[in-house]
């Protein structure tokens, strides 16, 4: 990065968009509306833009936000708006493929993008970024979550402290004073003034001045960078564009299992247990792939699978959504027991009795839970949504399982539905094929060459080791589900055109650990 703070720049000092011209084929640079037509396009570009507008080389030199924050956090995320050269170049080349992002990248100051994202809600809409914020705002930001103050609230909010890099301490104090004054007032007219302390190249921001002062004092005694587990986990994650970290055990201790189970920080103790650490990293893998990867360690609910998924790449080539799960019959009882315990713990907070709920469901559906649900998922399951017809949804699954039991469960479910729906079925050796239409059942029974589709391999490089996998062709999904609208032709947003596929793979064969990788491939 050179001295220019108006955006990312190449090594030569020229604007990054000019540097990229030597690497990229010429493209149409007409500006597309920022509000995209297709709902899927909005979701896809939100994933990319939401992360990559705040990008950074996590191993860059100089002080980091964790050097300024106090230790003891149970959750942490950080971003640096001045990426490493490799991630910077790959990021620009990737995002330039999308018309809605192309021109914004050439002249946006990413610090201003971040500021504007919070300005209106914070009461700072009248602040001029160029004259009042840019002179002192740095490019590194860290956010840490800590245990709340003592409270009788069964669902307490965590204490949150933000570390914002500053380039001029005096101007930062003046600027933050103005921001604090403008943001004061709070809900119902009660005083609520931003608290901050400027020290050692960072401003610590908190909900109140008392919290900010306490954070600064605590950081002098022990900062977050000295947390060996956090440091080791972030180091193992490698270089990327953004990182996040969560210690679920600390979160439970800080907020209580009830708060987490009801959707607080983590929001997943029921499904993934109440222990373990998770680390997440966003990065570009060359100019055609954006990925978010993660690792879970020491989790009490991980490690269900004994083998990788099989047959996903042999689904029909016309599939636009594909899903695969190994050892679902092992996973279901684990998830059931974990969720059951979490719900039991919440009975005092108005939750119904979980055993009564299960008994009612078993009686109404005519099945045993979780045993019959496990039989439907079996030892290996592959499922697909077909993209050849927009007249009806053609979806189905091929399951290696106890076919006799699985069919008995399906009979009970169909009977309980009063004949409202009947699934097409076929037996193929030890597999049961179940589909919404006979055509889809025949496709799944015959198999295919989905693995040869462009972008499939790049979206799912870990498929051979995955215990769970998902692949989506966004353009194909729109055409399959909505192609019959508007005169019989799908209207695919131009920002979806570059996308060849989105892939998710996850593995959890080692007790207590697991990994996942979400990748978006665009050409």
Coordinates of C-alpha atoms in Angstrom, one line a residue:
X1 CA 0.0 0.0 0.0
X2 CA 1.3 3.4 -0.9
X3 CA 0.5 6.6 0.9
X4 CA -2.8 7.0 -0.9
X5 CA -5.8 6.5 1.4
X6 CA -8.5 6.6 -1.3
X7 CA -8.5 2.9 -1.9
X8 CA -6.3 -0.1 -2.5
X9 CA -3.3 0.5 -4.8
X10 CA -0.8 -1.6 -6.6
X11 CA 2.9 -1.8 -5.9
X12 CA 3.6 0.8 -8.6
X13 CA 1.4 3.5 -6.8
X14 CA -1.1 3.5 -9.7
X15 CA -4.8 2.9 -8.8
X16 CA -5.5 -0.8 -8.4
X17 CA -8.0 -0.8 -11.2
X18 CA -5.2 0.4 -13.6
X19 CA -2.8 -2.3 -12.4
X20 CA -5.4 -4.9 -12.9
X21 CA -5.9 -3.9 -16.6
X22 CA -2.7 -5.7 -17.4
X23 CA -4.0 -9.0 -15.9
X24 CA -7.7 -8.9 -16.9
X25 CA -9.5 -9.3 -20.2
X26 CA -11.5 -6.2 -21.2
X27 CA -15.0 -6.2 -19.7
X28 CA -18.1 -4.1 -20.0
X29 CA -17.6 -1.3 -17.4
X30 CA -21.2 0.1 -17.6
X31 CA -22.5 0.6 -14.1
X32 CA -25.2 -1.8 -12.9
X33 CA -27.8 -0.8 -10.3
X34 CA -26.6 -1.5 -6.8
X35 CA -30.0 -2.9 -5.9
X36 CA -29.9 -6.1 -7.8
X37 CA -32.9 -7.6 -9.5
X38 CA -32.6 -11.3 -8.5
X39 CA -32.9 -12.2 -4.8
X40 CA -30.2 -14.8 -5.3
X41 CA -27.9 -12.1 -6.7
X42 CA -28.4 -10.0 -3.7
X43 CA -27.5 -12.9 -1.4
X44 CA -24.4 -13.9 -3.4
X45 CA -23.0 -10.3 -3.7
X46 CA -23.8 -9.6 -0.1
X47 CA -21.6 -12.5 0.8
X48 CA -18.7 -11.2 -1.3
X49 CA -19.1 -7.5 -0.8
X50 CA -20.0 -7.7 2.9
X51 CA -16.7 -9.4 3.7
X52 CA -14.4 -8.0 1.1
X53 CA -15.2 -4.3 1.7
X54 CA -13.3 -4.9 4.9
X55 CA -10.3 -6.9 3.9
X56 CA -6.8 -7.2 5.3
X57 CA -3.6 -9.2 5.6
X58 CA -4.1 -10.7 9.1
X59 CA -0.4 -11.3 9.5
X60 CA 0.6 -7.7 8.4
X61 CA 3.3 -5.9 10.3
X62 CA 2.8 -3.4 13.1
X63 CA 0.5 -3.4 16.1
X64 CA -2.7 -5.4 15.8
X65 CA -6.1 -4.7 17.5
X66 CA -5.5 -7.6 19.9
X67 CA -2.5 -5.7 21.2
X68 CA -4.8 -2.9 22.5
X69 CA -7.7 -5.0 23.7
X70 CA -7.9 -6.6 27.1
X71 CA -7.6 -10.3 27.5
X72 CA -10.4 -12.7 28.5
X73 CA -12.6 -12.3 25.5
X74 CA -14.8 -15.2 24.4
X75 CA -15.3 -13.9 20.9
X76 CA -13.1 -11.8 18.6
X77 CA -13.1 -10.6 15.0
X78 CA -10.7 -8.3 13.1
X79 CA -10.2 -6.7 9.8
X80 CA -7.5 -4.6 8.1
X81 CA -8.5 -2.3 5.3
X82 CA -5.0 -2.5 3.7
X83 CA -4.5 -6.0 2.5
X84 CA -1.4 -7.9 1.5
X85 CA -0.4 -7.6 -2.2
X86 CA -1.5 -11.1 -3.1
X87 CA -4.9 -10.8 -1.5
X88 CA -5.3 -7.3 -2.7
X89 CA -4.7 -8.3 -6.4
X90 CA -6.8 -11.4 -6.2
X91 CA -9.6 -9.6 -4.5
X92 CA -9.8 -6.9 -7.1
X93 CA -9.7 -9.3 -10.0
X94 CA -12.4 -11.4 -8.4
X95 CA -14.8 -8.6 -7.6
X96 CA -14.3 -6.9 -10.9
X97 CA -16.2 -9.8 -12.5
X98 CA -19.4 -8.3 -11.0
X99 CA -20.8 -5.2 -12.6
X100 CA -22.4 -4.0 -9.4
X101 CA -19.0 -3.9 -7.7
X102 CA -16.6 -3.0 -10.5
X103 CA -16.7 0.8 -10.5
X104 CA -17.1 1.1 -6.7
X105 CA -13.7 -0.6 -6.3
X106 CA -11.9 2.0 -8.4
X107 CA -12.7 5.0 -6.3
X108 CA -14.1 4.0 -2.9
X109 CA -12.2 4.7 0.3
X110 CA -12.9 1.5 2.2
X111 CA -12.7 3.3 5.5
X112 CA -15.6 5.5 4.4
X113 CA -17.6 2.4 3.4
X114 CA -17.2 1.1 6.9
X115 CA -18.0 4.4 8.5
X116 CA -21.1 4.9 6.4
X117 CA -22.3 1.5 7.3
X118 CA -22.8 2.5 10.9
X119 CA -23.2 6.3 10.6
X120 CA -26.9 6.6 10.3
X121 CA -27.8 4.2 13.1
X122 CA -25.2 5.9 15.4
X123 CA -26.6 9.4 14.7
X124 CA -23.5 10.5 12.7
X125 CA -25.2 11.2 9.4
X126 CA -24.3 14.9 9.4
X127 CA -20.5 14.1 9.9
X128 CA -18.3 14.8 6.9
X129 CA -16.1 11.8 6.5
X130 CA -13.3 13.5 4.5
X131 CA -12.7 16.4 6.8
X132 CA -13.8 15.0 10.2
X133 CA -12.9 11.3 10.2
X134 CA -10.4 10.5 7.4
X135 CA -7.5 12.6 9.0
X136 CA -7.4 10.3 12.0
X137 CA -9.1 7.0 11.3
X138 CA -6.7 4.1 10.7
X139 CA -7.3 0.9 8.8
X140 CA -7.4 -1.8 11.4
X141 CA -10.4 -2.7 13.5
X142 CA -11.0 -5.4 16.1
X143 CA -14.1 -6.3 18.0
X144 CA -14.1 -8.4 21.2
X145 CA -16.9 -9.8 23.3
X146 CA -16.6 -10.3 27.1
X147 CA -18.7 -11.4 30.0
X148 CA -21.4 -8.9 30.9
X149 CA -21.6 -7.0 34.1
X150 CA -23.4 -8.7 37.0
X151 CA -27.1 -8.9 36.2
X152 CA -30.3 -10.9 37.0
X153 CA -31.2 -11.0 33.3
X154 CA -31.3 -14.6 32.2
X155 CA -30.4 -13.5 28.7
X156 CA -27.6 -10.9 29.2
X157 CA -25.9 -9.0 26.4
X158 CA -22.1 -9.4 26.3
X159 CA -19.8 -6.4 27.0
X160 CA -18.3 -5.4 23.6
X161 CA -15.1 -3.4 23.1
X162 CA -13.9 -2.1 19.7
X163 CA -10.3 -1.3 19.0
X164 CA -10.0 1.2 16.1
X165 CA -6.6 2.1 14.8
X166 CA -5.9 5.9 14.8
X167 CA -3.2 7.8 12.9
X168 CA -3.3 11.0 14.9
X169 CA -4.1 10.8 18.6
X170 CA -5.1 14.4 19.2
X171 CA -7.3 14.6 16.1
X172 CA -8.8 11.2 17.0
X173 CA -9.8 12.5 20.5
X174 CA -11.4 15.6 18.9
X175 CA -13.2 13.6 16.3
X176 CA -14.4 10.9 18.7
X177 CA -15.6 13.6 21.1
X178 CA -17.8 15.0 18.3
X179 CA -19.1 11.6 17.4
X180 CA -19.9 10.8 21.0
X181 CA -21.8 14.1 21.4
X182 CA -23.8 13.5 18.2
X183 CA -24.6 9.9 19.2
X184 CA -25.7 10.8 22.8
X185 CA -29.3 10.5 23.6
X186 CA -30.1 6.8 23.4
X187 CA -33.5 5.2 23.4
X188 CA -36.3 7.0 25.3
X189 CA -34.1 10.1 25.7
X190 CA -31.9 8.5 28.3
X191 CA -28.2 9.6 28.2
X192 CA -26.1 7.2 26.2
X193 CA -22.7 8.6 25.2
X194 CA -20.0 6.6 23.5
X195 CA -17.1 5.9 25.7
X196 CA -13.5 5.9 24.4
X197 CA -9.9 5.9 25.4
X198 CA -7.1 6.8 22.9
X199 CA -3.8 5.0 23.6
X200 CA -0.9 3.5 21.8
X201 CA -2.2 4.0 18.2
X202 CA -5.7 2.7 19.0
X203 CA -9.0 4.0 20.3
X204 CA -10.9 1.7 22.5
X205 CA -14.6 2.3 22.1
X206 CA -17.4 1.0 24.4
X207 CA -21.0 1.6 25.3
X208 CA -20.0 3.8 28.3
X209 CA -16.9 5.7 29.4
X210 CA -16.6 3.4 32.5
X211 CA -16.4 0.3 30.3
X212 CA -13.8 2.0 28.0
X213 CA -11.7 3.1 30.9
X214 CA -11.8 -0.4 32.5
X215 CA -10.8 -2.0 29.2
X216 CA -7.8 0.3 28.8
X217 CA -6.6 -0.5 32.4
X218 CA -7.1 -4.2 31.9
X219 CA -5.2 -4.2 28.6
X220 CA -2.2 -2.7 30.3
X221 CA -2.1 -5.7 32.6
X222 CA -3.0 -8.4 30.1
X223 CA -3.9 -7.8 26.5
X224 CA -5.8 -10.1 24.1
X225 CA -2.6 -10.9 22.1
X226 CA -1.3 -12.8 25.1
X227 CA -4.2 -15.3 24.9
X228 CA -2.3 -18.4 23.8
X229 CA -5.3 -20.3 22.5
X230 CA -6.5 -17.4 20.4
X231 CA -3.0 -16.7 19.1
X232 CA -2.5 -20.3 18.1
X233 CA -5.8 -20.7 16.5
X234 CA -5.5 -17.5 14.4
X235 CA -1.9 -18.4 13.4
X236 CA -3.1 -21.9 12.3
X237 CA -5.8 -20.3 10.2
X238 CA -3.2 -18.6 7.9
X239 CA -3.4 -15.5 5.8
X240 CA -6.7 -14.1 4.6
X241 CA -8.9 -11.1 4.4
X242 CA -10.8 -11.3 7.7
X243 CA -10.8 -13.6 10.7
X244 CA -13.1 -14.4 13.6
X245 CA -12.8 -16.6 16.7
X246 CA -15.1 -18.0 19.3
X247 CA -14.5 -20.0 22.5
X248 CA -17.9 -21.6 23.1
X249 CA -16.9 -22.8 26.6
X250 CA -16.0 -19.3 27.7
X251 CA -19.2 -18.0 26.0
X252 CA -21.3 -20.4 28.1
X253 CA -19.5 -19.4 31.2
X254 CA -20.0 -15.7 30.4
X255 CA -23.6 -15.7 29.2
X256 CA -25.0 -19.0 30.3
X257 CA -26.2 -21.9 28.2
X258 CA -29.8 -20.6 28.2
X259 CA -28.8 -17.3 26.6
X260 CA -26.8 -19.1 23.9
X261 CA -29.4 -21.7 23.2
X262 CA -32.0 -19.0 22.7
X263 CA -30.0 -17.4 19.9
X264 CA -27.4 -15.3 21.7
X265 CA -23.7 -15.3 20.9
X266 CA -22.9 -18.6 19.3
X267 CA -26.6 -19.5 18.9
X268 CA -25.7 -23.2 18.3
X269 CA -24.9 -24.9 21.6
X270 CA -27.8 -27.2 21.1
X271 CA -26.6 -28.6 17.8
X272 CA -22.8 -28.4 18.2
X273 CA -22.3 -28.6 22.0
X274 CA -21.3 -26.2 24.6
X275 CA -17.5 -26.6 24.4
X276 CA -14.8 -26.0 21.9
X277 CA -13.2 -23.2 19.9
X278 CA -14.1 -22.1 16.4
X279 CA -11.9 -20.1 14.0
X280 CA -13.1 -18.6 10.7
X281 CA -11.0 -17.1 7.9
X282 CA -12.1 -15.3 4.7
X283 CA -9.6 -15.2 1.8
X284 CA -9.2 -15.2 -2.0
X285 CA -7.8 -18.4 -3.6
X286 CA -6.6 -16.8 -6.8
X287 CA -8.7 -14.5 -8.9
X288 CA -11.6 -16.9 -9.4
X289 CA -12.4 -18.1 -5.9
X290 CA -13.5 -16.5 -2.7
X291 CA -13.7 -18.8 0.3
X292 CA -14.6 -18.8 4.0
X293 CA -13.0 -21.6 5.9
X294 CA -13.3 -22.7 9.5
X295 CA -12.1 -25.1 12.1
X296 CA -13.7 -26.4 15.3
X297 CA -11.5 -27.9 18.1
X298 CA -12.4 -29.6 21.3
X299 CA -16.1 -29.6 20.6
X300 CA -18.2 -32.1 22.5
X301 CA -20.6 -32.8 19.6
X302 CA -18.1 -33.1 16.7
X303 CA -16.8 -36.4 15.2
X304 CA -19.9 -38.2 14.1
X305 CA -18.8 -39.6 10.7
X306 CA -16.7 -42.7 9.9
X307 CA -16.4 -42.2 6.2
X308 CA -16.6 -39.5 3.5
X309 CA -19.7 -38.9 1.3
X310 CA -19.9 -41.0 -1.8
X311 CA -21.6 -40.5 -5.1
X312 CA -22.2 -36.8 -5.1
X313 CA -20.2 -36.2 -8.2
X314 CA -22.2 -39.0 -9.9
X315 CA -25.5 -37.2 -9.5
X316 CA -27.2 -36.1 -12.8
X317 CA -25.4 -33.4 -14.6
X318 CA -28.6 -31.5 -14.9
X319 CA -28.7 -31.0 -11.1
X320 CA -28.6 -27.3 -9.9
X321 CA -28.5 -28.1 -6.2
X322 CA -26.8 -31.1 -4.8
X323 CA -26.4 -32.3 -1.2
X324 CA -24.6 -35.2 0.4
X325 CA -24.3 -36.5 4.0
X326 CA -22.3 -39.4 5.4
X327 CA -23.4 -41.3 8.5
X328 CA -26.6 -39.4 8.9
X329 CA -27.9 -42.3 11.0
X330 CA -25.1 -41.5 13.5
X331 CA -25.5 -37.8 13.4
X332 CA -29.2 -37.7 14.1
X333 CA -29.1 -39.3 17.6
X334 CA -26.2 -37.0 18.6
X335 CA -28.0 -33.9 17.5
X336 CA -31.3 -35.1 19.1
X337 CA -29.7 -35.7 22.5
X338 CA -27.8 -32.4 22.4
X339 CA -30.9 -30.4 21.4
X340 CA -33.0 -32.4 24.0
X341 CA -30.6 -31.4 26.8
X342 CA -30.5 -27.8 25.7
X343 CA -34.3 -27.6 25.6
X344 CA -34.6 -29.3 29.0
X345 CA -32.3 -26.7 30.5
X346 CA -34.7 -24.0 29.2
X347 CA -37.9 -25.3 30.8
X348 CA -37.8 -22.6 33.4
X349 CA -37.8 -19.9 30.7
X350 CA -41.2 -20.9 29.3
X351 CA -40.1 -23.7 26.9
X352 CA -42.5 -26.7 26.6
X353 CA -41.5 -30.1 27.9
X354 CA -39.4 -31.6 25.2
X355 CA -40.4 -35.2 26.0
X356 CA -44.0 -34.3 25.6
X357 CA -43.3 -32.6 22.3
X358 CA -41.5 -35.7 21.0
X359 CA -44.3 -38.0 22.2
X360 CA -46.9 -35.9 20.4
X361 CA -44.9 -35.9 17.2
X362 CA -44.4 -39.7 17.4
X363 CA -48.1 -40.2 17.8
X364 CA -49.2 -37.8 15.1
X365 CA -46.6 -39.0 12.5
X366 CA -46.6 -42.7 13.4
X367 CA -42.8 -42.9 13.7
X368 CA -40.1 -43.3 16.3
X369 CA -37.9 -40.4 17.1
X370 CA -34.9 -40.3 16.5
X371 CA -34.6 -43.9 15.2
X372 CA -36.8 -43.6 12.2
X373 CA -35.4 -40.2 11.2
X374 CA -32.0 -41.7 11.3
X375 CA -33.2 -44.5 9.0
X376 CA -34.3 -41.9 6.4
X377 CA -30.8 -40.3 6.3
X378 CA -29.0 -43.7 6.4
X379 CA -25.3 -44.4 6.0
X380 CA -24.9 -42.3 2.9
X381 CA -27.3 -39.8 1.3
X382 CA -27.1 -37.8 -1.9
X383 CA -29.9 -35.5 -3.0
X384 CA -30.5 -33.1 -5.9
X385 CA -32.8 -30.5 -7.4
X386 CA -33.0 -30.9 -11.1
X387 CA -32.8 -27.9 -13.5
X388 CA -34.4 -29.3 -16.6
X389 CA -38.0 -28.3 -15.8
X390 CA -39.6 -25.1 -14.5
X391 CA -43.1 -26.7 -14.6
X392 CA -42.6 -28.6 -11.4
X393 CA -40.0 -28.9 -8.7
X394 CA -38.1 -32.1 -9.3
X395 CA -36.1 -33.1 -6.2
X396 CA -35.1 -36.4 -4.8
X397 CA -32.5 -38.4 -2.8
X398 CA -30.7 -41.6 -3.0
X399 CA -30.0 -43.2 0.4
X400 CA -27.9 -46.2 1.4
X401 CA -29.9 -47.5 4.4
X402 CA -32.1 -50.2 5.8
X403 CA -34.5 -50.0 2.9
X404 CA -37.3 -51.9 4.5
X405 CA -37.4 -49.7 7.6
X406 CA -37.1 -46.5 5.6
X407 CA -40.0 -47.5 3.4
X408 CA -42.1 -48.3 6.4
X409 CA -41.3 -44.8 7.8
X410 CA -42.3 -43.2 4.4
X411 CA -45.5 -45.2 4.4
X412 CA -46.4 -43.8 7.8
X413 CA -45.6 -40.2 6.8
X414 CA -47.6 -40.5 3.6
X415 CA -50.5 -42.0 5.5
X416 CA -50.3 -39.2 8.1
X417 CA -50.5 -36.7 5.3
X418 CA -53.8 -38.1 4.2
X419 CA -52.7 -38.8 0.7
X420 CA -51.8 -35.2 0.1
X421 CA -48.4 -36.2 -1.3
X422 CA -47.0 -39.4 -2.5
X423 CA -43.3 -39.9 -3.3
X424 CA -41.9 -41.8 -6.2
X425 CA -39.6 -44.7 -5.1
X426 CA -37.1 -47.0 -6.6
X427 CA -34.8 -49.7 -5.1
X428 CA -31.2 -49.8 -6.5
X429 CA -29.3 -52.5 -4.7
X430 CA -28.8 -51.4 -1.1
X431 CA -30.0 -47.9 -2.0
X432 CA -33.5 -46.4 -1.8
X433 CA -34.4 -43.6 -4.3
X434 CA -37.1 -41.2 -3.2
X435 CA -38.2 -38.3 -5.4
X436 CA -41.0 -35.8 -6.0
X437 CA -41.6 -37.2 -9.5
X438 CA -41.0 -40.5 -11.3
X439 CA -38.7 -38.7 -13.8
X440 CA -36.4 -37.5 -11.0
X441 CA -36.4 -40.9 -9.4
X442 CA -35.2 -42.5 -12.7
X443 CA -32.5 -39.8 -13.0
X444 CA -31.1 -40.5 -9.6
X445 CA -31.3 -44.3 -10.1
X446 CA -29.3 -44.0 -13.3
X447 CA -26.6 -41.6 -12.0
X448 CA -24.7 -39.0 -14.0
X449 CA -21.6 -36.8 -14.3
X450 CA -22.3 -33.8 -12.1
X451 CA -18.6 -33.8 -11.2
X452 CA -17.7 -32.8 -14.7
X453 CA -19.7 -29.6 -14.6
X454 CA -17.5 -26.4 -14.9
X455 CA -16.6 -25.0 -11.5
X456 CA -17.8 -28.0 -9.5
X457 CA -14.3 -29.3 -8.7
X458 CA -13.0 -25.8 -7.9
X459 CA -16.0 -25.2 -5.6
X460 CA -15.5 -28.5 -3.8
X461 CA -11.8 -29.4 -3.7
X462 CA -12.3 -31.3 -0.4
X463 CA -15.1 -33.5 -1.6
X464 CA -13.1 -36.6 -1.2
X465 CA -12.7 -36.0 2.5
X466 CA -16.0 -34.4 3.2
X467 CA -18.7 -35.8 5.5
X468 CA -21.2 -33.2 4.5
X469 CA -21.3 -31.3 1.2
X470 CA -23.5 -28.8 -0.7
X471 CA -23.2 -27.5 -4.2
X472 CA -25.4 -24.7 -5.8
X473 CA -25.6 -23.3 -9.3
X474 CA -27.4 -20.0 -8.6
X475 CA -28.3 -19.3 -12.2
X476 CA -29.6 -22.8 -12.6
X477 CA -31.7 -22.5 -9.5
X478 CA -33.4 -19.3 -10.8
X479 CA -34.0 -20.8 -14.1
X480 CA -35.4 -24.0 -12.6
X481 CA -37.7 -22.4 -10.1
X482 CA -38.7 -19.2 -11.9
X483 CA -38.0 -19.9 -15.6
X484 CA -41.7 -20.1 -16.4
X485 CA -42.3 -16.5 -15.3
X486 CA -42.2 -13.5 -17.5
X487 CA -43.0 -15.1 -20.9
X488 CA -41.4 -18.4 -20.2
X489 CA -37.8 -17.3 -20.0
X490 CA -35.7 -16.8 -16.8
X491 CA -34.4 -13.3 -16.2
X492 CA -30.9 -13.9 -14.8
X493 CA -29.3 -10.9 -13.2
X494 CA -26.0 -9.9 -14.9
X495 CA -24.2 -10.2 -11.5
X496 CA -25.0 -13.9 -11.4
X497 CA -23.5 -14.5 -14.9
X498 CA -19.9 -14.9 -13.7
X499 CA -20.8 -17.5 -11.0
X500 CA -20.1 -21.1 -11.9
X501 CA -21.0 -22.5 -8.5
X502 CA -21.0 -22.3 -4.7
X503 CA -19.7 -25.2 -2.8
X504 CA -19.7 -26.1 0.9
X505 CA -17.7 -29.0 2.4
X506 CA -17.4 -30.1 6.0
X507 CA -15.6 -32.9 7.8
X508 CA -15.9 -34.1 11.4
X509 CA -14.4 -37.6 11.6
X510 CA -12.0 -36.9 14.4
X511 CA -13.7 -36.8 17.8
X512 CA -13.9 -33.2 19.0
X513 CA -12.8 -31.5 15.8
X514 CA -14.2 -30.5 12.5
X515 CA -13.5 -28.3 9.4
X516 CA -15.6 -26.6 6.8
X517 CA -15.0 -24.6 3.6
X518 CA -17.4 -22.4 1.7
X519 CA -16.3 -21.4 -1.8
X520 CA -17.7 -19.1 -4.5
X521 CA -16.3 -19.7 -8.0
X522 CA -16.6 -17.0 -10.7
X523 CA -15.0 -16.8 -14.1

